[in-house]
């Protein structure tokens, strides 16, 4: 599906692909493509000179696949983090910048792009160059990453308190989820730092956009430090949780060990008199049975007192 956004006094006006011929070319700002078909890819090539990269390129980590310049064209492949209930998704978006207009290729709804579109409509923003729109979109995504990290920091602080109260399977799942989220955000921040570092050096970018990108780069470096800090805190919580679980297990083992030790003499006595050898003197003794029971009770009670005195039980 292709949506065409042209400049107007109210920010953007949305058009369909059938209206492309009626729009002034210098008014076209943004062509947003979701799940492109072969016909739509062919149309992009014939209409704006855009050639669709292979789908495999979207997941490539090489910088040559993430950022590329050809003449007056700039190609970029950025990842956007999407949280859905218990899932953390990383969805790539391909950007194509040329002159005044920008093309985005994506395969699902991207919240950042939706926020950008609504912000343009509400604030009636205007753009002269494609890189200005790109800078605005990246700025929104960086703000969203910052918000996520702020929420993550609060949840980690609460989690540290919960760990001392109980050690449940849910807490282990929460730690794993927060760790994955932090690592995912860290990876996307590193990716943006690499791409924007190349982008800001491009001679095709105007001075104002370069200043904006440099501010974004500073913000990303700050957010990267936060991910490092949270990584250390999550590791600390994991170590604390493991320590508490080990203490609980040791306490349980200690109790069972003490109980086994207490009843071991009684078991030994019963085993000895249960051997039924012919020349065991107590076997034919009138009080042998009572004697053995009394011996077991006395040794058991004596061990119980001794263990309690030692503070083991």
mmCIF file of C-alpha atoms in Angstrom:
data_model
loop_
_atom_site.group_PDB
_atom_site.id
_atom_site.type_symbol
_atom_site.label_atom_id
_atom_site.label_comp_id
_atom_site.label_asym_id
_atom_site.label_seq_id
_atom_site.Cartn_x
_atom_site.Cartn_y
_atom_site.Cartn_z
ATOM 1 C CA UNK A 1 0.000 0.000 0.000
ATOM 2 C CA UNK A 2 1.339 3.421 -1.012
ATOM 3 C CA UNK A 3 0.388 6.726 0.597
ATOM 4 C CA UNK A 4 1.611 10.012 -0.831
ATOM 5 C CA UNK A 5 1.896 13.086 1.387
ATOM 6 C CA UNK A 6 2.164 16.506 -0.207
ATOM 7 C CA UNK A 7 2.845 19.856 1.453
ATOM 8 C CA UNK A 8 -0.043 22.193 2.206
ATOM 9 C CA UNK A 9 -0.925 25.051 4.510
ATOM 10 C CA UNK A 10 -2.105 22.418 7.021
ATOM 11 C CA UNK A 11 1.094 20.378 6.998
ATOM 12 C CA UNK A 12 0.412 17.265 4.918
ATOM 13 C CA UNK A 13 -2.342 16.263 2.550
ATOM 14 C CA UNK A 14 -2.699 12.540 1.933
ATOM 15 C CA UNK A 15 -3.128 11.186 -1.588
ATOM 16 C CA UNK A 16 -3.461 7.766 -3.174
ATOM 17 C CA UNK A 17 -1.253 6.412 -5.918
ATOM 18 C CA UNK A 18 -3.986 7.163 -8.474
ATOM 19 C CA UNK A 19 -3.706 10.887 -7.672
ATOM 20 C CA UNK A 20 0.059 11.031 -8.237
ATOM 21 C CA UNK A 21 -0.264 12.577 -11.697
ATOM 22 C CA UNK A 22 -2.373 15.459 -10.390
ATOM 23 C CA UNK A 23 0.067 16.489 -7.647
ATOM 24 C CA UNK A 24 2.734 19.093 -8.332
ATOM 25 C CA UNK A 25 6.074 17.324 -8.120
ATOM 26 C CA UNK A 26 7.628 20.024 -5.937
ATOM 27 C CA UNK A 27 4.782 19.508 -3.434
ATOM 28 C CA UNK A 28 5.478 15.816 -2.841
ATOM 29 C CA UNK A 29 7.249 15.346 0.496
ATOM 30 C CA UNK A 30 6.792 11.774 1.622
ATOM 31 C CA UNK A 31 5.879 8.508 -0.058
ATOM 32 C CA UNK A 32 5.096 5.871 2.587
ATOM 33 C CA UNK A 33 5.020 2.253 1.372
ATOM 34 C CA UNK A 34 3.765 -0.615 3.538
ATOM 35 C CA UNK A 35 4.248 -4.223 2.403
ATOM 36 C CA UNK A 36 5.006 -3.301 -1.213
ATOM 37 C CA UNK A 37 3.800 -5.536 -4.019
ATOM 38 C CA UNK A 38 5.738 -6.135 -7.239
ATOM 39 C CA UNK A 39 3.482 -3.654 -9.056
ATOM 40 C CA UNK A 40 4.129 -0.987 -6.401
ATOM 41 C CA UNK A 41 7.883 -1.571 -6.570
ATOM 42 C CA UNK A 42 7.763 -1.145 -10.355
ATOM 43 C CA UNK A 43 5.733 2.052 -9.909
ATOM 44 C CA UNK A 44 8.284 3.483 -7.474
ATOM 45 C CA UNK A 45 11.086 2.840 -9.926
ATOM 46 C CA UNK A 46 9.284 4.468 -12.836
ATOM 47 C CA UNK A 47 7.816 7.381 -10.841
ATOM 48 C CA UNK A 48 10.646 8.475 -8.547
ATOM 49 C CA UNK A 49 13.648 6.384 -9.621
ATOM 50 C CA UNK A 50 13.662 4.277 -6.461
ATOM 51 C CA UNK A 51 14.897 0.696 -6.686
ATOM 52 C CA UNK A 52 13.740 -1.618 -3.934
ATOM 53 C CA UNK A 53 16.587 -3.392 -2.091
ATOM 54 C CA UNK A 54 16.350 -7.152 -1.482
ATOM 55 C CA UNK A 55 14.346 -8.088 1.614
ATOM 56 C CA UNK A 56 17.477 -9.748 3.065
ATOM 57 C CA UNK A 57 19.250 -6.380 3.165
ATOM 58 C CA UNK A 58 16.793 -5.196 5.817
ATOM 59 C CA UNK A 59 18.331 -7.534 8.386
ATOM 60 C CA UNK A 60 21.970 -7.048 7.372
ATOM 61 C CA UNK A 61 24.282 -5.526 9.986
ATOM 62 C CA UNK A 62 26.975 -4.275 7.613
ATOM 63 C CA UNK A 63 27.174 -0.488 7.464
ATOM 64 C CA UNK A 64 27.225 -0.691 3.657
ATOM 65 C CA UNK A 65 23.721 -2.153 3.866
ATOM 66 C CA UNK A 66 22.628 0.385 6.475
ATOM 67 C CA UNK A 67 23.858 3.570 4.780
ATOM 68 C CA UNK A 68 24.635 4.367 1.167
ATOM 69 C CA UNK A 69 24.924 7.456 -1.047
ATOM 70 C CA UNK A 70 24.576 7.538 -4.814
ATOM 71 C CA UNK A 71 24.625 10.905 -6.537
ATOM 72 C CA UNK A 72 21.818 12.953 -5.028
ATOM 73 C CA UNK A 73 20.278 9.904 -3.360
ATOM 74 C CA UNK A 74 20.727 8.639 0.199
ATOM 75 C CA UNK A 75 19.686 5.137 1.295
ATOM 76 C CA UNK A 76 19.364 4.250 4.986
ATOM 77 C CA UNK A 77 18.082 1.235 6.864
ATOM 78 C CA UNK A 78 17.056 1.962 10.482
ATOM 79 C CA UNK A 79 15.587 -0.348 13.112
ATOM 80 C CA UNK A 80 12.630 0.678 15.284
ATOM 81 C CA UNK A 81 11.749 -1.018 18.575
ATOM 82 C CA UNK A 82 8.128 -2.087 19.028
ATOM 83 C CA UNK A 83 6.782 -3.466 22.315
ATOM 84 C CA UNK A 84 3.731 -5.715 22.125
ATOM 85 C CA UNK A 85 2.640 -7.146 25.492
ATOM 86 C CA UNK A 86 5.426 -9.598 26.308
ATOM 87 C CA UNK A 87 7.141 -9.365 22.904
ATOM 88 C CA UNK A 88 9.957 -7.024 21.905
ATOM 89 C CA UNK A 89 10.141 -6.546 18.146
ATOM 90 C CA UNK A 90 12.812 -4.827 16.095
ATOM 91 C CA UNK A 91 11.338 -3.710 12.785
ATOM 92 C CA UNK A 92 13.528 -2.269 9.998
ATOM 93 C CA UNK A 93 12.438 0.723 7.910
ATOM 94 C CA UNK A 94 14.193 1.623 4.677
ATOM 95 C CA UNK A 95 14.602 5.352 3.951
ATOM 96 C CA UNK A 96 15.260 6.841 0.521
ATOM 97 C CA UNK A 97 16.020 10.584 0.408
ATOM 98 C CA UNK A 98 16.204 12.579 -2.787
ATOM 99 C CA UNK A 99 15.815 16.336 -3.036
ATOM 100 C CA UNK A 100 12.586 17.436 -1.380
ATOM 101 C CA UNK A 101 10.928 14.046 -0.954
ATOM 102 C CA UNK A 102 11.450 10.960 1.152
ATOM 103 C CA UNK A 103 10.374 7.341 0.595
ATOM 104 C CA UNK A 104 9.892 4.913 3.492
ATOM 105 C CA UNK A 105 9.531 1.168 3.011
ATOM 106 C CA UNK A 106 8.167 -0.891 5.909
ATOM 107 C CA UNK A 107 6.393 -4.174 6.546
ATOM 108 C CA UNK A 108 4.251 -3.295 9.559
ATOM 109 C CA UNK A 109 2.858 -0.282 11.444
ATOM 110 C CA UNK A 110 5.641 1.806 12.967
ATOM 111 C CA UNK A 111 4.446 3.927 15.937
ATOM 112 C CA UNK A 112 7.156 6.554 15.343
ATOM 113 C CA UNK A 113 5.962 7.197 11.780
ATOM 114 C CA UNK A 114 2.366 7.443 12.990
ATOM 115 C CA UNK A 115 3.407 9.977 15.646
ATOM 116 C CA UNK A 116 5.322 11.949 13.007
ATOM 117 C CA UNK A 117 2.293 12.085 10.725
ATOM 118 C CA UNK A 118 -0.043 13.258 13.502
ATOM 119 C CA UNK A 119 2.484 15.803 14.771
ATOM 120 C CA UNK A 120 2.752 17.346 11.297
ATOM 121 C CA UNK A 121 -1.030 17.625 11.118
ATOM 122 C CA UNK A 122 -1.452 19.067 14.624
ATOM 123 C CA UNK A 123 1.486 21.471 14.525
ATOM 124 C CA UNK A 124 1.165 22.188 10.760
ATOM 125 C CA UNK A 125 4.879 21.623 10.266
ATOM 126 C CA UNK A 126 6.484 22.431 6.922
ATOM 127 C CA UNK A 127 9.619 20.950 5.379
ATOM 128 C CA UNK A 128 11.877 22.143 2.594
ATOM 129 C CA UNK A 129 14.154 19.115 2.380
ATOM 130 C CA UNK A 130 13.780 15.388 2.846
ATOM 131 C CA UNK A 131 16.551 15.289 5.448
ATOM 132 C CA UNK A 132 14.494 17.603 7.678
ATOM 133 C CA UNK A 133 11.674 15.039 7.775
ATOM 134 C CA UNK A 134 14.146 12.256 8.403
ATOM 135 C CA UNK A 135 15.742 14.213 11.256
ATOM 136 C CA UNK A 136 12.315 14.834 12.797
ATOM 137 C CA UNK A 137 11.415 11.123 12.608
ATOM 138 C CA UNK A 138 14.711 10.071 14.201
ATOM 139 C CA UNK A 139 14.230 12.674 16.928
ATOM 140 C CA UNK A 140 10.811 11.185 17.754
ATOM 141 C CA UNK A 141 12.282 7.682 17.912
ATOM 142 C CA UNK A 142 15.128 8.839 20.186
ATOM 143 C CA UNK A 143 12.583 10.477 22.507
ATOM 144 C CA UNK A 144 10.626 7.219 22.589
ATOM 145 C CA UNK A 145 13.796 5.291 23.444
ATOM 146 C CA UNK A 146 14.471 7.775 26.251
ATOM 147 C CA UNK A 147 10.938 7.312 27.596
ATOM 148 C CA UNK A 148 11.324 3.529 27.513
ATOM 149 C CA UNK A 149 14.610 3.720 29.395
ATOM 150 C CA UNK A 150 13.060 6.007 32.007
ATOM 151 C CA UNK A 151 10.207 3.530 32.558
ATOM 152 C CA UNK A 152 12.717 0.673 32.572
ATOM 153 C CA UNK A 153 14.732 2.416 35.289
ATOM 154 C CA UNK A 154 11.651 2.738 37.537
ATOM 155 C CA UNK A 155 10.701 -0.893 37.036
ATOM 156 C CA UNK A 156 14.235 -2.059 37.828
ATOM 157 C CA UNK A 157 14.171 -0.088 41.099
ATOM 158 C CA UNK A 158 10.835 -1.654 42.045
ATOM 159 C CA UNK A 159 12.095 -5.080 41.036
ATOM 160 C CA UNK A 160 15.062 -4.813 43.390
ATOM 161 C CA UNK A 161 12.644 -4.341 46.317
ATOM 162 C CA UNK A 162 10.422 -7.225 45.183
ATOM 163 C CA UNK A 163 13.364 -9.630 44.985
ATOM 164 C CA UNK A 164 13.919 -9.381 48.759
ATOM 165 C CA UNK A 165 10.236 -10.022 49.468
ATOM 166 C CA UNK A 166 9.769 -13.099 47.280
ATOM 167 C CA UNK A 167 11.671 -15.163 44.759
ATOM 168 C CA UNK A 168 9.062 -16.345 42.287
ATOM 169 C CA UNK A 169 9.062 -17.485 38.687
ATOM 170 C CA UNK A 170 7.324 -14.230 37.679
ATOM 171 C CA UNK A 171 10.224 -12.166 38.997
ATOM 172 C CA UNK A 172 12.664 -14.292 37.009
ATOM 173 C CA UNK A 173 10.565 -13.682 33.877
ATOM 174 C CA UNK A 174 10.492 -9.935 34.588
ATOM 175 C CA UNK A 175 14.272 -9.811 34.964
ATOM 176 C CA UNK A 176 14.709 -11.686 31.686
ATOM 177 C CA UNK A 177 12.262 -9.344 29.895
ATOM 178 C CA UNK A 178 13.896 -6.155 31.192
ATOM 179 C CA UNK A 179 17.331 -7.499 30.296
ATOM 180 C CA UNK A 180 16.199 -8.285 26.744
ATOM 181 C CA UNK A 181 14.551 -4.862 26.392
ATOM 182 C CA UNK A 182 17.658 -3.059 27.611
ATOM 183 C CA UNK A 183 19.925 -5.019 25.252
ATOM 184 C CA UNK A 184 17.564 -4.417 22.313
ATOM 185 C CA UNK A 185 17.463 -0.677 22.983
ATOM 186 C CA UNK A 186 21.247 -0.646 23.306
ATOM 187 C CA UNK A 187 21.647 -2.381 19.937
ATOM 188 C CA UNK A 188 19.304 0.044 18.176
ATOM 189 C CA UNK A 189 21.114 3.010 19.751
ATOM 190 C CA UNK A 190 24.451 1.711 18.497
ATOM 191 C CA UNK A 191 22.973 1.210 15.054
ATOM 192 C CA UNK A 192 21.653 4.784 14.928
ATOM 193 C CA UNK A 193 24.989 6.153 16.117
ATOM 194 C CA UNK A 194 26.744 4.400 13.230
ATOM 195 C CA UNK A 195 24.251 5.508 10.589
ATOM 196 C CA UNK A 196 23.831 9.093 11.776
ATOM 197 C CA UNK A 197 27.604 9.517 12.081
ATOM 198 C CA UNK A 198 27.814 8.894 8.334
ATOM 199 C CA UNK A 199 24.683 10.902 7.605
ATOM 200 C CA UNK A 200 25.907 14.055 9.389
ATOM 201 C CA UNK A 201 29.106 14.045 7.283
ATOM 202 C CA UNK A 202 27.237 14.014 3.986
ATOM 203 C CA UNK A 203 27.733 17.119 1.798
ATOM 204 C CA UNK A 204 24.107 16.739 0.685
ATOM 205 C CA UNK A 205 22.774 17.699 4.131
ATOM 206 C CA UNK A 206 22.017 21.326 4.944
ATOM 207 C CA UNK A 207 23.655 23.046 7.917
ATOM 208 C CA UNK A 208 20.478 23.276 10.024
ATOM 209 C CA UNK A 209 19.793 19.532 9.743
ATOM 210 C CA UNK A 210 23.417 18.766 10.608
ATOM 211 C CA UNK A 211 23.062 20.760 13.827
ATOM 212 C CA UNK A 212 19.895 18.839 14.674
ATOM 213 C CA UNK A 213 21.567 15.504 13.955
ATOM 214 C CA UNK A 214 24.524 16.408 16.175
ATOM 215 C CA UNK A 215 22.113 17.113 19.044
ATOM 216 C CA UNK A 216 20.468 13.735 18.404
ATOM 217 C CA UNK A 217 23.898 12.062 18.442
ATOM 218 C CA UNK A 218 24.640 13.626 21.835
ATOM 219 C CA UNK A 219 21.294 12.339 23.150
ATOM 220 C CA UNK A 220 22.057 8.852 21.830
ATOM 221 C CA UNK A 221 25.435 8.803 23.592
ATOM 222 C CA UNK A 222 23.689 9.759 26.841
ATOM 223 C CA UNK A 223 21.065 7.034 26.371
ATOM 224 C CA UNK A 224 23.819 4.530 25.635
ATOM 225 C CA UNK A 225 25.343 5.314 29.038
ATOM 226 C CA UNK A 226 21.964 4.646 30.647
ATOM 227 C CA UNK A 227 21.750 1.206 29.002
ATOM 228 C CA UNK A 228 25.195 0.376 30.407
ATOM 229 C CA UNK A 229 24.082 1.484 33.891
ATOM 230 C CA UNK A 230 20.858 -0.534 33.684
ATOM 231 C CA UNK A 231 22.761 -3.562 32.424
ATOM 232 C CA UNK A 232 24.905 -3.470 35.560
ATOM 233 C CA UNK A 233 21.811 -3.042 37.784
ATOM 234 C CA UNK A 234 20.041 -5.988 36.145
ATOM 235 C CA UNK A 235 23.153 -8.144 36.618
ATOM 236 C CA UNK A 236 23.236 -7.078 40.270
ATOM 237 C CA UNK A 237 19.571 -8.023 40.734
ATOM 238 C CA UNK A 238 20.181 -11.390 39.079
ATOM 239 C CA UNK A 239 23.108 -12.082 41.399
ATOM 240 C CA UNK A 240 21.028 -11.032 44.411
ATOM 241 C CA UNK A 241 18.176 -13.297 43.330
ATOM 242 C CA UNK A 242 20.521 -16.253 42.843
ATOM 243 C CA UNK A 243 22.044 -15.585 46.269
ATOM 244 C CA UNK A 244 18.644 -15.518 47.959
ATOM 245 C CA UNK A 245 17.554 -18.698 46.169
ATOM 246 C CA UNK A 246 20.761 -20.426 47.262
ATOM 247 C CA UNK A 247 20.157 -19.338 50.864
ATOM 248 C CA UNK A 248 16.629 -20.766 50.776
ATOM 249 C CA UNK A 249 17.880 -24.015 49.283
ATOM 250 C CA UNK A 250 20.667 -24.238 51.839
ATOM 251 C CA UNK A 251 18.180 -23.702 54.663
ATOM 252 C CA UNK A 252 16.025 -26.528 53.349
ATOM 253 C CA UNK A 253 19.026 -28.834 52.950
ATOM 254 C CA UNK A 254 20.186 -27.900 56.441
ATOM 255 C CA UNK A 255 16.821 -28.841 57.990
ATOM 256 C CA UNK A 256 16.727 -32.189 56.209
ATOM 257 C CA UNK A 257 20.327 -32.882 57.175
ATOM 258 C CA UNK A 258 19.679 -32.145 60.838
ATOM 259 C CA UNK A 259 16.528 -34.308 60.848
ATOM 260 C CA UNK A 260 18.416 -37.163 59.212
ATOM 261 C CA UNK A 261 21.200 -36.781 61.798
ATOM 262 C CA UNK A 262 18.723 -36.835 64.712
ATOM 263 C CA UNK A 263 17.057 -40.062 63.626
ATOM 264 C CA UNK A 264 20.238 -41.760 62.463
ATOM 265 C CA UNK A 265 21.141 -43.295 65.926
ATOM 266 C CA UNK A 266 17.614 -44.672 66.333
ATOM 267 C CA UNK A 267 17.822 -46.176 62.862
ATOM 268 C CA UNK A 268 21.222 -47.659 63.721
ATOM 269 C CA UNK A 269 19.924 -49.241 66.930
ATOM 270 C CA UNK A 270 16.896 -50.673 65.152
ATOM 271 C CA UNK A 271 19.157 -52.056 62.424
ATOM 272 C CA UNK A 272 21.483 -53.733 64.913
ATOM 273 C CA UNK A 273 18.701 -55.478 66.814
ATOM 274 C CA UNK A 274 16.981 -56.389 63.595
ATOM 275 C CA UNK A 275 19.861 -58.591 62.429
ATOM 276 C CA UNK A 276 18.602 -61.606 64.434
ATOM 277 C CA UNK A 277 21.976 -63.275 64.971
ATOM 278 C CA UNK A 278 21.749 -66.445 67.098
ATOM 279 C CA UNK A 279 24.195 -65.295 69.797
ATOM 280 C CA UNK A 280 22.887 -61.748 70.366
ATOM 281 C CA UNK A 281 22.435 -61.559 74.184
ATOM 282 C CA UNK A 282 19.492 -59.145 74.137
ATOM 283 C CA UNK A 283 17.359 -61.289 71.815
ATOM 284 C CA UNK A 284 16.177 -63.576 74.610
ATOM 285 C CA UNK A 285 16.262 -60.912 77.317
ATOM 286 C CA UNK A 286 12.858 -60.198 78.905
ATOM 287 C CA UNK A 287 13.334 -56.421 78.758
ATOM 288 C CA UNK A 288 15.273 -56.317 75.471
ATOM 289 C CA UNK A 289 12.438 -54.769 73.451
ATOM 290 C CA UNK A 290 11.768 -52.027 76.012
ATOM 291 C CA UNK A 291 15.503 -51.454 76.381
ATOM 292 C CA UNK A 292 15.994 -50.907 72.642
ATOM 293 C CA UNK A 293 13.018 -48.526 72.416
ATOM 294 C CA UNK A 294 14.247 -46.554 75.423
ATOM 295 C CA UNK A 295 17.725 -46.383 73.937
ATOM 296 C CA UNK A 296 16.336 -44.992 70.661
ATOM 297 C CA UNK A 297 14.184 -42.400 72.442
ATOM 298 C CA UNK A 298 17.019 -41.264 74.742
ATOM 299 C CA UNK A 299 19.530 -40.867 71.890
ATOM 300 C CA UNK A 300 16.984 -39.022 69.701
ATOM 301 C CA UNK A 301 15.957 -36.604 72.479
ATOM 302 C CA UNK A 302 19.587 -36.028 73.422
ATOM 303 C CA UNK A 303 20.467 -35.130 69.821
ATOM 304 C CA UNK A 304 17.457 -32.813 69.550
ATOM 305 C CA UNK A 305 18.593 -30.865 72.621
ATOM 306 C CA UNK A 306 22.162 -30.764 71.360
ATOM 307 C CA UNK A 307 21.127 -29.484 67.887
ATOM 308 C CA UNK A 308 18.853 -26.799 69.381
ATOM 309 C CA UNK A 309 21.653 -25.695 71.712
ATOM 310 C CA UNK A 310 23.922 -25.282 68.703
ATOM 311 C CA UNK A 311 21.241 -23.225 66.948
ATOM 312 C CA UNK A 312 20.988 -25.540 63.952
ATOM 313 C CA UNK A 313 17.255 -26.094 64.293
#
